[in-house]
Coordinates of C-alpha atoms in Angstrom, one line a residue:
Chain A
M1 CA 28.3 -10.7 -20.2
S2 CA 29.4 -7.3 -21.5
N3 CA 27.8 -7.7 -24.9
I4 CA 24.2 -8.0 -23.5
I5 CA 22.3 -4.8 -24.3
T6 CA 20.2 -3.7 -21.4
P7 CA 17.4 -1.1 -21.2
T8 CA 18.3 2.5 -20.3
F9 CA 16.1 4.9 -18.3
Q10 CA 15.1 6.5 -21.6
N11 CA 13.8 3.1 -22.8
I12 CA 11.6 3.0 -19.6
I13 CA 10.2 6.4 -20.3
N14 CA 9.4 5.4 -23.9
S15 CA 7.7 2.3 -22.6
Y16 CA 5.7 4.4 -20.1
D17 CA 4.5 6.6 -22.9
K18 CA 3.5 3.6 -25.0
I19 CA 1.7 1.5 -22.3
N20 CA 0.1 4.1 -20.0
K21 CA -3.1 4.2 -21.9
Y22 CA -3.5 0.5 -21.3
S23 CA -2.1 0.0 -17.8
H24 CA -3.4 1.3 -14.5
N25 CA -1.4 3.9 -12.6
T26 CA -1.9 1.8 -9.5
P27 CA -2.5 3.5 -6.1
I28 CA 0.1 3.9 -3.4
L29 CA -1.2 2.9 0.0
T30 CA 0.0 3.2 3.5
S31 CA -1.0 1.5 6.8
K32 CA -0.6 3.3 10.1
N33 CA -1.1 -0.1 11.8
I34 CA 1.8 -1.8 10.0
N35 CA 4.0 1.2 10.4
N36 CA 3.4 1.2 14.1
I37 CA 4.0 -2.5 14.5
L38 CA 7.3 -2.3 12.5
N39 CA 8.5 1.2 13.6
T40 CA 8.9 2.2 10.0
N41 CA 7.2 4.2 7.2
I42 CA 6.2 2.0 4.3
L43 CA 4.5 3.0 1.0
F44 CA 3.0 0.2 -1.0
K45 CA 2.7 0.5 -4.8
C46 CA -0.2 -1.8 -5.4
E47 CA 0.4 -3.8 -8.6
N48 CA -2.1 -6.3 -7.3
F49 CA -4.6 -3.8 -8.7
Q50 CA -2.9 -3.8 -12.1
K51 CA -4.6 -5.5 -15.1
V52 CA -4.6 -9.3 -14.8
G53 CA -3.8 -8.6 -11.1
A54 CA 0.0 -8.3 -11.5
F55 CA 2.8 -6.0 -12.7
K56 CA 3.5 -8.6 -15.5
F57 CA 0.9 -6.8 -17.6
R58 CA 3.3 -3.9 -18.1
G59 CA 6.1 -5.9 -19.6
A60 CA 3.8 -8.0 -21.7
I61 CA 1.9 -5.1 -23.3
N62 CA 5.2 -3.2 -23.8
S63 CA 6.7 -6.2 -25.7
I64 CA 3.7 -6.5 -27.9
L65 CA 3.5 -2.8 -28.6
S66 CA 7.2 -3.0 -29.6
L67 CA 6.6 -5.5 -32.4
S68 CA 6.6 -4.7 -36.0
K69 CA 3.3 -4.9 -38.0
K70 CA 4.6 -8.1 -39.7
E71 CA 5.5 -9.7 -36.4
L72 CA 2.2 -8.7 -34.9
Q73 CA 0.3 -10.6 -37.6
K74 CA 2.0 -13.8 -36.5
G75 CA 1.3 -13.4 -32.9
V76 CA 3.3 -14.0 -29.7
A77 CA 4.2 -17.1 -27.7
T78 CA 5.4 -18.1 -24.3
H79 CA 5.6 -20.9 -21.8
S80 CA 4.3 -20.0 -18.4
S81 CA 1.7 -21.2 -15.9
G82 CA 1.6 -17.9 -14.0
N83 CA 0.9 -14.2 -14.3
H84 CA 3.0 -13.7 -17.5
A85 CA 0.8 -16.1 -19.4
A86 CA -2.4 -14.2 -18.4
A87 CA -0.6 -10.8 -19.1
L88 CA 0.5 -11.9 -22.5
A89 CA -2.9 -13.3 -23.4
L90 CA -4.7 -10.1 -22.4
S91 CA -2.1 -7.9 -24.2
A92 CA -2.5 -9.9 -27.4
K93 CA -6.2 -9.6 -27.1
I94 CA -6.0 -5.8 -26.8
V95 CA -4.0 -5.4 -30.0
N96 CA -6.0 -8.1 -31.7
T97 CA -3.3 -10.7 -32.3
K98 CA -2.8 -14.3 -31.3
A99 CA -1.2 -15.5 -28.0
Y100 CA 0.1 -19.1 -28.0
I101 CA 0.6 -20.2 -24.4
V102 CA 2.4 -23.4 -23.4
M103 CA 1.2 -24.6 -20.0
P104 CA 2.1 -27.7 -18.0
K105 CA -1.0 -29.9 -18.1
N106 CA -1.0 -30.0 -14.2
A107 CA -1.3 -26.2 -13.9
P108 CA -4.1 -25.1 -11.6
E109 CA -7.5 -25.0 -13.2
I110 CA -8.0 -21.4 -12.2
K111 CA -4.9 -20.3 -14.1
K112 CA -5.9 -22.3 -17.2
Q113 CA -9.3 -20.6 -17.0
A114 CA -7.8 -17.1 -16.7
V115 CA -5.6 -17.6 -19.8
K116 CA -8.4 -19.1 -21.7
S117 CA -10.8 -16.3 -20.8
Y118 CA -8.5 -13.8 -22.6
G119 CA -8.8 -15.9 -25.8
A120 CA -5.3 -17.4 -25.8
I121 CA -4.5 -20.6 -27.7
I122 CA -3.2 -23.0 -25.0
T123 CA -1.1 -26.0 -25.7
Y124 CA -0.6 -28.4 -22.7
C125 CA 2.6 -30.3 -22.2
E126 CA 4.3 -32.5 -19.6
P127 CA 5.3 -30.5 -16.5
T128 CA 9.0 -30.4 -17.2
L129 CA 11.1 -27.4 -18.4
E130 CA 12.3 -29.6 -21.4
A131 CA 8.8 -30.4 -22.5
R132 CA 7.8 -26.7 -22.2
E133 CA 10.7 -25.6 -24.3
T134 CA 10.3 -28.3 -26.9
T135 CA 6.6 -27.6 -27.2
L136 CA 7.2 -23.8 -27.5
N137 CA 9.9 -24.2 -30.1
K138 CA 7.6 -26.3 -32.2
I139 CA 4.8 -23.7 -32.0
V140 CA 7.2 -20.8 -32.8
K141 CA 8.5 -22.7 -35.8
K142 CA 5.1 -23.6 -37.1
T143 CA 3.4 -20.2 -36.6
G144 CA 6.2 -17.7 -36.8
A145 CA 5.0 -16.2 -33.5
T146 CA 7.5 -14.1 -31.5
F147 CA 8.6 -15.7 -28.2
I148 CA 8.2 -13.2 -25.3
H149 CA 10.4 -14.4 -22.4
P150 CA 8.8 -13.7 -19.1
Y151 CA 11.7 -11.7 -17.8
N152 CA 15.0 -12.1 -19.6
N153 CA 13.8 -9.8 -22.4
F154 CA 14.7 -6.2 -23.1
N155 CA 11.1 -4.9 -23.6
V156 CA 9.7 -6.9 -20.7
I157 CA 12.3 -5.4 -18.3
S158 CA 11.7 -1.9 -19.8
G159 CA 7.9 -2.3 -19.2
Q160 CA 8.4 -3.5 -15.6
G161 CA 10.6 -0.5 -15.0
T162 CA 7.5 1.7 -15.3
V163 CA 6.3 0.6 -11.9
A164 CA 9.2 2.4 -10.2
Y165 CA 9.0 5.2 -12.7
E166 CA 5.4 6.0 -11.6
F167 CA 6.2 5.3 -7.9
I168 CA 9.2 7.6 -7.6
N169 CA 7.8 10.3 -9.7
K170 CA 5.0 10.4 -7.1
I171 CA 7.1 9.9 -4.0
P172 CA 10.6 11.1 -4.8
D173 CA 12.1 11.0 -1.3
I174 CA 12.0 7.4 -0.3
D175 CA 15.2 5.9 1.3
I176 CA 14.8 2.4 0.0
I177 CA 12.9 0.7 -2.7
M178 CA 12.2 -3.0 -2.4
A179 CA 10.9 -5.5 -4.9
P180 CA 10.6 -9.3 -4.8
V181 CA 13.0 -11.2 -7.1
G182 CA 12.2 -14.3 -9.0
G183 CA 13.5 -14.2 -12.6
G184 CA 14.5 -10.6 -11.9
G185 CA 12.4 -8.7 -14.5
L186 CA 10.7 -6.4 -11.9
L187 CA 13.8 -5.8 -9.8
S188 CA 15.9 -5.1 -13.0
G189 CA 13.4 -2.5 -14.3
T190 CA 13.0 -1.0 -10.8
S191 CA 16.7 -0.6 -10.4
I192 CA 17.3 1.1 -13.7
A193 CA 14.4 3.6 -13.1
T194 CA 15.4 4.2 -9.5
K195 CA 19.1 4.9 -10.1
A196 CA 18.2 7.4 -12.8
L197 CA 15.6 9.2 -10.8
N198 CA 17.4 9.5 -7.5
K199 CA 20.8 8.0 -6.9
K200 CA 20.4 8.3 -3.1
I201 CA 17.6 5.6 -3.0
K202 CA 18.9 2.2 -2.0
I203 CA 17.6 -0.7 -4.1
F204 CA 16.9 -4.0 -2.3
G205 CA 15.7 -7.3 -3.7
A206 CA 13.8 -9.7 -1.5
E207 CA 13.7 -13.4 -2.1
P208 CA 12.6 -16.6 -0.3
K209 CA 15.5 -18.5 1.3
N210 CA 14.0 -21.6 -0.3
A211 CA 14.6 -20.1 -3.8
D212 CA 17.7 -17.9 -3.2
D213 CA 19.4 -18.1 -6.6
A214 CA 19.4 -14.3 -6.9
Y215 CA 21.1 -14.0 -3.6
Q216 CA 23.6 -16.7 -4.4
S217 CA 24.3 -15.3 -7.9
F218 CA 24.5 -11.7 -6.6
T219 CA 27.0 -12.5 -3.8
Q220 CA 29.1 -15.0 -5.8
K221 CA 29.0 -12.8 -9.0
K222 CA 28.1 -15.7 -11.2
L223 CA 24.7 -17.2 -12.3
I224 CA 23.7 -20.0 -10.0
P225 CA 20.2 -21.2 -10.9
S226 CA 18.0 -22.7 -8.2
D227 CA 17.3 -26.4 -8.6
N228 CA 13.6 -27.2 -8.3
P229 CA 13.0 -24.8 -5.4
I230 CA 9.9 -25.1 -3.2
T231 CA 8.4 -22.0 -1.7
I232 CA 4.9 -20.6 -1.0
A233 CA 5.9 -17.6 -3.1
D234 CA 5.0 -19.4 -6.4
G235 CA 5.8 -16.4 -8.5
L236 CA 9.5 -16.5 -7.4
L237 CA 10.4 -20.1 -8.4
T238 CA 12.3 -19.0 -11.5
S239 CA 16.0 -18.1 -11.6
L240 CA 17.7 -15.0 -13.0
G241 CA 18.5 -14.9 -16.6
N242 CA 21.8 -13.4 -18.0
M243 CA 20.2 -10.0 -18.8
T244 CA 18.5 -9.6 -15.4
F245 CA 21.6 -10.9 -13.6
K246 CA 23.8 -8.3 -15.3
I247 CA 21.4 -5.4 -14.5
I248 CA 21.0 -6.5 -10.9
C249 CA 24.7 -6.8 -10.3
E250 CA 25.2 -3.3 -11.7
N251 CA 22.4 -1.5 -9.8
V252 CA 21.1 -3.4 -6.8
D253 CA 22.5 -2.7 -3.3
K254 CA 21.4 -5.7 -1.4
I255 CA 19.4 -8.9 -1.7
L256 CA 17.7 -10.2 1.5
T257 CA 16.4 -13.7 1.9
V258 CA 13.4 -14.6 4.1
H259 CA 11.9 -17.7 5.7
E260 CA 8.6 -19.2 4.6
E261 CA 6.9 -18.4 8.0
S262 CA 7.8 -14.7 7.6
I263 CA 6.2 -14.6 4.1
I264 CA 3.0 -16.0 5.6
K265 CA 3.2 -13.6 8.5
A266 CA 3.7 -10.6 6.1
M267 CA 0.9 -11.7 3.8
K268 CA -1.5 -12.1 6.8
L269 CA -0.5 -8.6 8.0
V270 CA -1.4 -7.0 4.7
W271 CA -4.6 -9.0 4.3
E272 CA -5.8 -8.2 7.9
R273 CA -4.6 -4.7 8.3
M274 CA -4.9 -3.3 4.8
K275 CA -7.8 -5.4 3.6
I276 CA -6.2 -6.0 0.3
I277 CA -5.3 -9.3 -1.3
I278 CA -1.7 -9.9 -2.2
E279 CA -0.2 -13.1 -3.4
P280 CA 2.6 -14.7 -1.4
S281 CA 5.4 -13.4 -3.7
S282 CA 4.2 -9.8 -3.0
A283 CA 4.7 -10.4 0.7
V284 CA 8.4 -11.2 0.5
P285 CA 9.7 -7.6 0.8
L286 CA 7.6 -7.0 3.9
A287 CA 8.8 -10.3 5.3
A288 CA 12.3 -8.9 4.9
I289 CA 11.4 -5.9 7.0
I290 CA 9.9 -8.2 9.7
E291 CA 13.1 -10.2 9.8
N292 CA 15.4 -7.1 9.8
E293 CA 13.5 -4.5 11.8
E294 CA 16.6 -2.7 12.9
M295 CA 17.8 -2.2 9.4
F296 CA 14.6 -0.5 8.4
R297 CA 13.7 1.4 11.6
N298 CA 12.3 4.9 10.8
K299 CA 13.2 4.6 7.1
K300 CA 10.9 5.6 4.3
I301 CA 10.5 2.5 2.3
G302 CA 8.8 1.9 -1.0
I303 CA 7.6 -1.7 -1.5
I304 CA 6.2 -3.0 -4.8
L305 CA 3.3 -5.3 -4.2
S306 CA 3.8 -7.4 -7.3
G307 CA 0.4 -9.1 -7.6
G308 CA -2.8 -10.4 -6.1
N309 CA -3.5 -13.7 -7.8
V310 CA -4.3 -16.3 -5.1
D311 CA -6.1 -19.6 -5.3
L312 CA -8.8 -19.0 -2.7
S313 CA -9.5 -22.7 -2.5
N314 CA -6.0 -23.3 -1.2
L315 CA -5.4 -21.0 1.8
H316 CA -4.3 -23.8 4.2
Y317 CA -1.3 -21.8 5.3
F318 CA -3.5 -19.3 7.1
V319 CA -5.2 -22.0 9.0
K320 CA -1.8 -23.5 10.0
S321 CA 0.0 -20.3 10.9
Chain B
M1 CA -44.1 4.2 16.9
S2 CA -44.9 7.8 16.0
N3 CA -43.2 9.2 19.1
I4 CA -39.7 8.0 18.2
I5 CA -37.5 10.9 17.2
T6 CA -35.3 9.9 14.2
P7 CA -32.4 11.7 12.7
T8 CA -32.9 14.2 9.9
F9 CA -30.6 15.0 7.0
Q10 CA -29.4 18.0 8.8
N11 CA -28.3 15.7 11.7
I12 CA -26.3 13.7 9.2
I13 CA -24.6 16.8 7.9
N14 CA -23.8 17.9 11.4
S15 CA -22.4 14.4 12.2
Y16 CA -20.2 14.6 9.1
D17 CA -18.8 17.9 10.1
K18 CA -18.0 16.4 13.5
I19 CA -16.5 13.1 12.5
N20 CA -14.7 13.7 9.2
K21 CA -11.4 14.6 10.8
Y22 CA -11.4 11.2 12.5
S23 CA -13.0 9.0 9.8
H24 CA -11.6 8.1 6.4
N25 CA -13.4 9.4 3.3
T26 CA -13.2 5.9 1.9
P27 CA -12.5 5.3 -1.8
I28 CA -15.2 4.4 -4.4
L29 CA -14.0 1.5 -6.6
T30 CA -15.3 -0.1 -9.7
S31 CA -14.6 -3.4 -11.5
K32 CA -14.9 -3.7 -15.2
N33 CA -14.7 -7.5 -14.7
I34 CA -17.7 -7.7 -12.4
N35 CA -19.7 -5.2 -14.5
N36 CA -19.1 -7.4 -17.5
I37 CA -20.1 -10.6 -15.7
L38 CA -23.3 -9.0 -14.3
N39 CA -24.2 -6.6 -17.2
T40 CA -24.4 -3.7 -14.8
N41 CA -22.5 -0.7 -13.5
I42 CA -21.6 -0.9 -9.9
L43 CA -19.8 1.6 -7.7
F44 CA -18.4 0.2 -4.4
K45 CA -18.1 2.5 -1.4
C46 CA -15.3 0.8 0.5
E47 CA -16.0 1.0 4.2
N48 CA -13.8 -2.1 4.6
F49 CA -11.0 0.5 4.4
Q50 CA -12.6 2.6 7.2
K51 CA -11.0 2.7 10.7
V52 CA -11.4 -0.6 12.5
G53 CA -12.2 -2.1 9.1
A54 CA -16.0 -1.2 9.1
F55 CA -18.5 1.6 8.8
K56 CA -19.3 1.1 12.5
F57 CA -16.5 3.6 13.4
R58 CA -18.7 6.4 12.1
G59 CA -21.6 5.8 14.4
A60 CA -19.4 5.1 17.3
I61 CA -17.2 8.2 17.1
N62 CA -20.3 10.3 16.3
S63 CA -22.0 9.0 19.5
I64 CA -19.0 9.7 21.6
L65 CA -18.5 13.2 20.2
S66 CA -22.1 13.9 20.9
L67 CA -21.8 13.3 24.7
S68 CA -21.5 16.1 27.3
K69 CA -18.3 16.6 29.1
K70 CA -19.8 15.1 32.2
E71 CA -21.0 12.0 30.3
L72 CA -17.6 11.7 28.7
Q73 CA -15.8 11.5 32.0
K74 CA -17.8 8.4 32.9
G75 CA -17.1 6.6 29.7
V76 CA -19.2 4.5 27.3
A77 CA -20.5 0.9 27.4
T78 CA -21.9 -1.6 25.0
H79 CA -22.4 -5.3 24.5
S80 CA -21.1 -6.7 21.2
S81 CA -18.7 -9.2 19.9
G82 CA -18.3 -7.6 16.5
N83 CA -17.3 -4.4 14.7
H84 CA -19.3 -2.1 17.0
A85 CA -17.2 -3.1 20.0
A86 CA -13.9 -2.4 18.2
A87 CA -15.4 0.9 16.9
L88 CA -16.5 2.1 20.3
A89 CA -13.2 1.0 21.9
L90 CA -11.2 3.0 19.3
S91 CA -13.5 6.0 19.5
A92 CA -13.2 6.1 23.3
K93 CA -9.4 5.9 23.0
I94 CA -9.4 8.8 20.6
V95 CA -11.3 11.1 23.0
N96 CA -9.4 9.6 26.0
T97 CA -12.4 8.1 27.8
K98 CA -13.2 4.6 28.9
A99 CA -15.0 1.9 26.9
Y100 CA -16.7 -0.9 28.8
I101 CA -17.3 -3.8 26.5
V102 CA -19.4 -6.8 27.4
M103 CA -18.4 -9.8 25.2
P104 CA -19.6 -13.4 25.3
K105 CA -16.8 -15.5 26.6
N106 CA -16.8 -17.7 23.5
A107 CA -16.2 -14.8 21.2
P108 CA -13.4 -15.4 18.7
E109 CA -9.9 -14.7 20.1
I110 CA -9.2 -12.4 17.2
K111 CA -12.1 -10.1 18.1
K112 CA -11.2 -10.1 21.8
Q113 CA -7.6 -9.1 20.9
A114 CA -8.9 -6.3 18.6
V115 CA -11.0 -4.8 21.3
K116 CA -8.2 -5.2 23.9
S117 CA -5.7 -3.6 21.6
Y118 CA -7.7 -0.3 21.7
G119 CA -7.5 -0.3 25.5
A120 CA -11.1 -1.2 26.2
I121 CA -12.2 -2.8 29.6
I122 CA -13.7 -6.1 28.7
T123 CA -16.2 -8.1 30.8
Y124 CA -16.9 -11.6 29.6
C125 CA -20.3 -13.1 30.1
E126 CA -22.2 -16.2 29.2
P127 CA -23.1 -16.3 25.5
T128 CA -26.8 -15.4 25.9
L129 CA -28.6 -12.1 25.2
E130 CA -29.9 -12.2 28.8
A131 CA -26.4 -12.5 30.3
R132 CA -25.1 -9.8 28.0
E133 CA -27.9 -7.3 29.0
T134 CA -27.7 -8.1 32.7
T135 CA -23.9 -7.7 32.7
L136 CA -24.1 -4.5 30.8
N137 CA -26.8 -3.1 33.1
K138 CA -24.6 -3.8 36.1
I139 CA -21.6 -2.0 34.6
V140 CA -23.7 1.0 33.6
K141 CA -25.2 1.2 37.1
K142 CA -21.8 0.9 38.7
T143 CA -19.8 3.3 36.4
G144 CA -22.4 5.7 35.1
A145 CA -21.1 5.0 31.6
T146 CA -23.4 5.8 28.7
F147 CA -24.8 2.8 26.9
I148 CA -24.2 3.2 23.1
H149 CA -26.6 0.8 21.3
P150 CA -25.0 -0.7 18.2
Y151 CA -27.8 0.5 15.9
N152 CA -31.0 1.5 17.6
N153 CA -29.5 4.9 18.6
F154 CA -30.1 8.4 17.2
N155 CA -26.4 9.4 17.0
V156 CA -25.2 6.0 15.7
I157 CA -27.7 6.1 12.8
S158 CA -26.8 9.7 12.1
G159 CA -23.1 8.7 11.9
Q160 CA -23.8 5.8 9.6
G161 CA -25.6 8.2 7.3
T162 CA -22.4 9.9 6.5
V163 CA -21.4 7.0 4.3
A164 CA -24.2 7.7 1.8
Y165 CA -23.6 11.4 2.3
E166 CA -20.0 11.1 1.1
F167 CA -21.0 8.6 -1.6
I168 CA -23.8 10.5 -3.3
N169 CA -22.0 13.9 -3.0
K170 CA -19.3 12.3 -5.1
I171 CA -21.6 10.2 -7.5
P172 CA -24.9 12.0 -7.5
D173 CA -26.5 10.1 -10.5
I174 CA -26.8 6.6 -9.3
D175 CA -30.1 4.8 -9.9
I176 CA -30.1 2.5 -6.8
I177 CA -28.2 2.5 -3.6
M178 CA -27.9 -0.8 -1.7
A179 CA -26.7 -1.6 1.8
P180 CA -26.8 -4.8 3.8
V181 CA -29.3 -4.9 6.7
G182 CA -28.7 -6.4 10.1
G183 CA -29.9 -4.2 12.9
G184 CA -30.5 -1.6 10.3
G185 CA -28.3 1.3 11.4
L186 CA -26.4 1.6 8.1
L187 CA -29.6 1.1 6.0
S188 CA -31.4 3.7 8.1
G189 CA -28.7 6.4 7.8
T190 CA -28.2 5.6 4.1
S191 CA -31.9 6.0 3.4
I192 CA -32.2 9.4 5.2
A193 CA -29.2 10.8 3.4
T194 CA -30.2 9.4 0.0
K195 CA -33.8 10.6 0.1
A196 CA -32.6 14.1 1.0
L197 CA -29.9 14.3 -1.7
N198 CA -31.7 12.8 -4.6
K199 CA -35.3 11.6 -4.4
K200 CA -34.9 9.6 -7.6
I201 CA -32.5 7.1 -6.2
K202 CA -34.1 3.8 -5.1
I203 CA -33.0 2.5 -1.8
F204 CA -32.6 -1.2 -1.4
G205 CA -31.7 -3.3 1.6
A206 CA -30.1 -6.7 1.2
E207 CA -30.4 -9.5 3.8
P208 CA -29.6 -13.2 4.1
K209 CA -32.7 -15.4 3.7
N210 CA -31.4 -17.1 6.9
A211 CA -31.8 -13.9 8.9
D212 CA -34.7 -12.2 7.1
D213 CA -36.3 -10.3 10.0
A214 CA -36.0 -6.9 8.1
Y215 CA -37.7 -8.4 5.1
Q216 CA -40.5 -9.9 7.3
S217 CA -40.9 -6.8 9.3
F218 CA -40.8 -4.5 6.3
T219 CA -43.4 -6.5 4.3
Q220 CA -45.7 -7.2 7.3
K221 CA -45.3 -3.7 8.7
K222 CA -44.6 -5.0 12.2
L223 CA -41.4 -5.8 14.0
I224 CA -40.7 -9.5 13.7
P225 CA -37.3 -10.4 15.2
S226 CA -35.2 -13.3 13.9
D227 CA -34.9 -16.2 16.3
N228 CA -31.3 -17.4 16.6
P229 CA -30.5 -17.0 12.9
I230 CA -27.6 -18.8 11.3
T231 CA -25.8 -17.2 8.4
I232 CA -22.2 -16.8 7.2
A233 CA -22.9 -13.0 7.2
D234 CA -22.1 -12.7 10.9
G235 CA -22.6 -9.0 11.0
L236 CA -26.3 -9.4 10.1
L237 CA -27.5 -11.7 12.8
T238 CA -29.2 -8.9 14.8
S239 CA -32.8 -7.8 14.3
L240 CA -34.2 -4.3 13.6
G241 CA -34.9 -2.1 16.5
N242 CA -37.9 0.2 16.8
M243 CA -36.0 3.2 15.5
T244 CA -34.4 1.6 12.5
F245 CA -37.7 -0.2 11.7
K246 CA -39.5 3.1 11.6
I247 CA -36.9 4.8 9.4
I248 CA -36.7 1.8 7.0
C249 CA -40.5 1.6 6.6
E250 CA -40.6 5.3 5.7
N251 CA -37.7 5.4 3.3
V252 CA -36.7 2.1 1.8
D253 CA -38.0 0.9 -1.5
K254 CA -37.2 -2.8 -1.3
I255 CA -35.6 -5.5 0.8
L256 CA -34.1 -8.4 -1.1
T257 CA -33.1 -11.6 0.6
V258 CA -30.3 -13.9 -0.7
H259 CA -29.1 -17.5 -0.3
E260 CA -25.9 -18.4 1.6
E261 CA -24.3 -19.7 -1.6
S262 CA -24.8 -16.4 -3.4
I263 CA -23.1 -14.6 -0.5
I264 CA -20.1 -16.8 -0.8
K265 CA -20.1 -16.4 -4.6
A266 CA -20.3 -12.6 -4.3
M267 CA -17.6 -12.5 -1.7
K268 CA -15.3 -14.6 -3.9
L269 CA -16.0 -12.4 -6.9
V270 CA -14.9 -9.3 -5.0
W271 CA -11.8 -11.0 -3.5
E272 CA -10.7 -12.5 -6.8
R273 CA -11.6 -9.7 -9.2
M274 CA -11.1 -6.6 -7.1
K275 CA -8.3 -7.9 -4.8
I276 CA -9.9 -6.4 -1.8
I277 CA -11.0 -8.2 1.4
I278 CA -14.6 -7.8 2.4
E279 CA -16.4 -9.7 5.1
P280 CA -19.4 -11.9 4.2
S281 CA -22.0 -9.3 5.4
S282 CA -20.5 -6.8 2.8
A283 CA -21.1 -9.3 0.0
V284 CA -24.9 -9.5 0.6
P285 CA -25.9 -6.6 -1.8
L286 CA -23.8 -8.0 -4.6
A287 CA -25.3 -11.4 -3.9
A288 CA -28.7 -9.7 -4.5
I289 CA -27.6 -8.5 -7.9
I290 CA -26.3 -12.0 -8.7
E291 CA -29.7 -13.5 -7.8
N292 CA -31.7 -10.8 -9.7
E293 CA -29.6 -9.9 -12.7
E294 CA -32.6 -8.7 -14.8
M295 CA -33.7 -6.2 -12.1
F296 CA -30.3 -4.5 -12.2
R297 CA -29.3 -4.8 -15.8
N298 CA -27.6 -1.6 -17.1
K299 CA -28.4 0.2 -13.9
K300 CA -25.9 2.4 -12.1
I301 CA -25.8 0.9 -8.6
G302 CA -24.1 2.2 -5.5
I303 CA -23.1 -0.6 -3.1
I304 CA -21.8 0.0 0.4
L305 CA -19.2 -2.5 1.3
S306 CA -19.7 -2.5 5.0
G307 CA -16.5 -4.0 6.4
G308 CA -13.5 -6.2 5.9
N309 CA -13.0 -8.1 9.1
V310 CA -12.6 -11.7 8.4
D311 CA -11.1 -14.5 10.4
L312 CA -8.4 -15.8 8.0
S313 CA -8.0 -19.0 9.9
N314 CA -11.6 -19.9 9.1
L315 CA -12.1 -19.6 5.4
H316 CA -13.5 -23.1 4.9
Y317 CA -16.3 -21.8 2.8
F318 CA -14.0 -21.0 -0.1
V319 CA -12.6 -24.5 -0.1
K320 CA -16.1 -25.9 -0.2
S321 CA -17.6 -23.6 -2.8

């Protein structure tokens, strides 16, 4: 593990300087209502208002802006059915290169449309990891495009670190910063920026109990991927990679896992009280506060709301809850 | 009609000076996405982020702050199942007086809870206008509380006018300002402030075709109330009063009516592209742009998003649309 090169704080600053003319410096919002209910003081960094509706844009555009001219001519490629695909497609469009996206053929129509609308070249495959990887490898071989991994990638992590960089530069005196953890790109970048800016800030990851590979890997100090997890937090189904695992082990103070009902409760709280749309994955850190009120009482907490891409035709969980 | 005294621009300025330490100066947002889709340039004044989640707070707190000490001691009263009830309840709480709210007993549980949470004294009645008015009259007689009409009221209209006052002071060069019209309090206040600040700005009202009393009254120059209208825009079921009718006839340039499908389409557009929650009534002006793209092409349009109170357990229209 020791020979993996991970981004430094300086890499994150360099990324920020590169991407900030393309990315939004997203607003930081508070809710007196939610603070009163939970006896705490939360600041929400709203990456749901980021381009493509998720922090993923930062890592994607940073990766593309880090390519050589020669690499850029051949385009970029990835397999994803989520926010990374849309982020990479838009980033490629911005610099006028090609994005080859491998998507499972059963991906939701709304996500296919989003990626298509940014002009990406989509290849559909069977909905298995093996089919995705085989299809991607074929495309990379044929086109010479650069594969941009959604999280286990130096420049992606460095780009995601700009969220915390903006956040803590604006609010330096928070006690805890919390981000959801799926593949760990956001949490990794957050942890590097936070530790460098203010060593006193605790760094927490929040994860669905139903997809708790980061918690398992973090506590057992070895990579333990989830096996086909099922959670409403569809952005957190992926497991840590070796790079994000290393960074998280070195920097993160705690990983909290939460129940599905708490995720729905937290999401509903944000929708109803703050009138902003967040996707289930974004609600996981607030769910961790709901489940551990004592731990967070009267603390000043920074939460990264990771994204706001929700399929509005599929909101059955609100009706049930 | 000529003997009705209506607010002047100076009244709106005075209201603003009175209420602005209680109300939020709500943000003005734009969406490149929506502008591209509709070939226009829209600025959204986000009263969904106002206290109680709707512009109604402005008129309610202004009315209460305009009462004499003696009146204040006896409290305020209204009949409403919507945003005005919550707004009056919170405003009364702020100045430490009583709010008597008459609600139909079949009002949604979520709305009863909201009003209750602000400490209002609720009286339930049969769900007819007659029962509401009789019950309210009894309470006013018994308690001496001041009845605050939800829209046909001098101080309420004057308070609602502060939305456009803030909006145009920040963005003086819009071509058109547009607000939804139900009872007409918001549109009335908007029209007075707008005409005074910049005569060149056109003032449009937007209304569901299914509850088009303002359109009918405006074009036929006489008050023609709607008879039990049914629309998804539940904040626009009420009909103009004599005061709002007078002001609207004097100041407003056009009232556009829209289909229910366009309201859903507009609401979905805002939720999906802007990641903010608006209630159906708020979507009516954008629906008018969707239905009349030519009329608004390349214009700079100010839209007032009136509120964001939506029952999340009842979002069936998204599934259908």
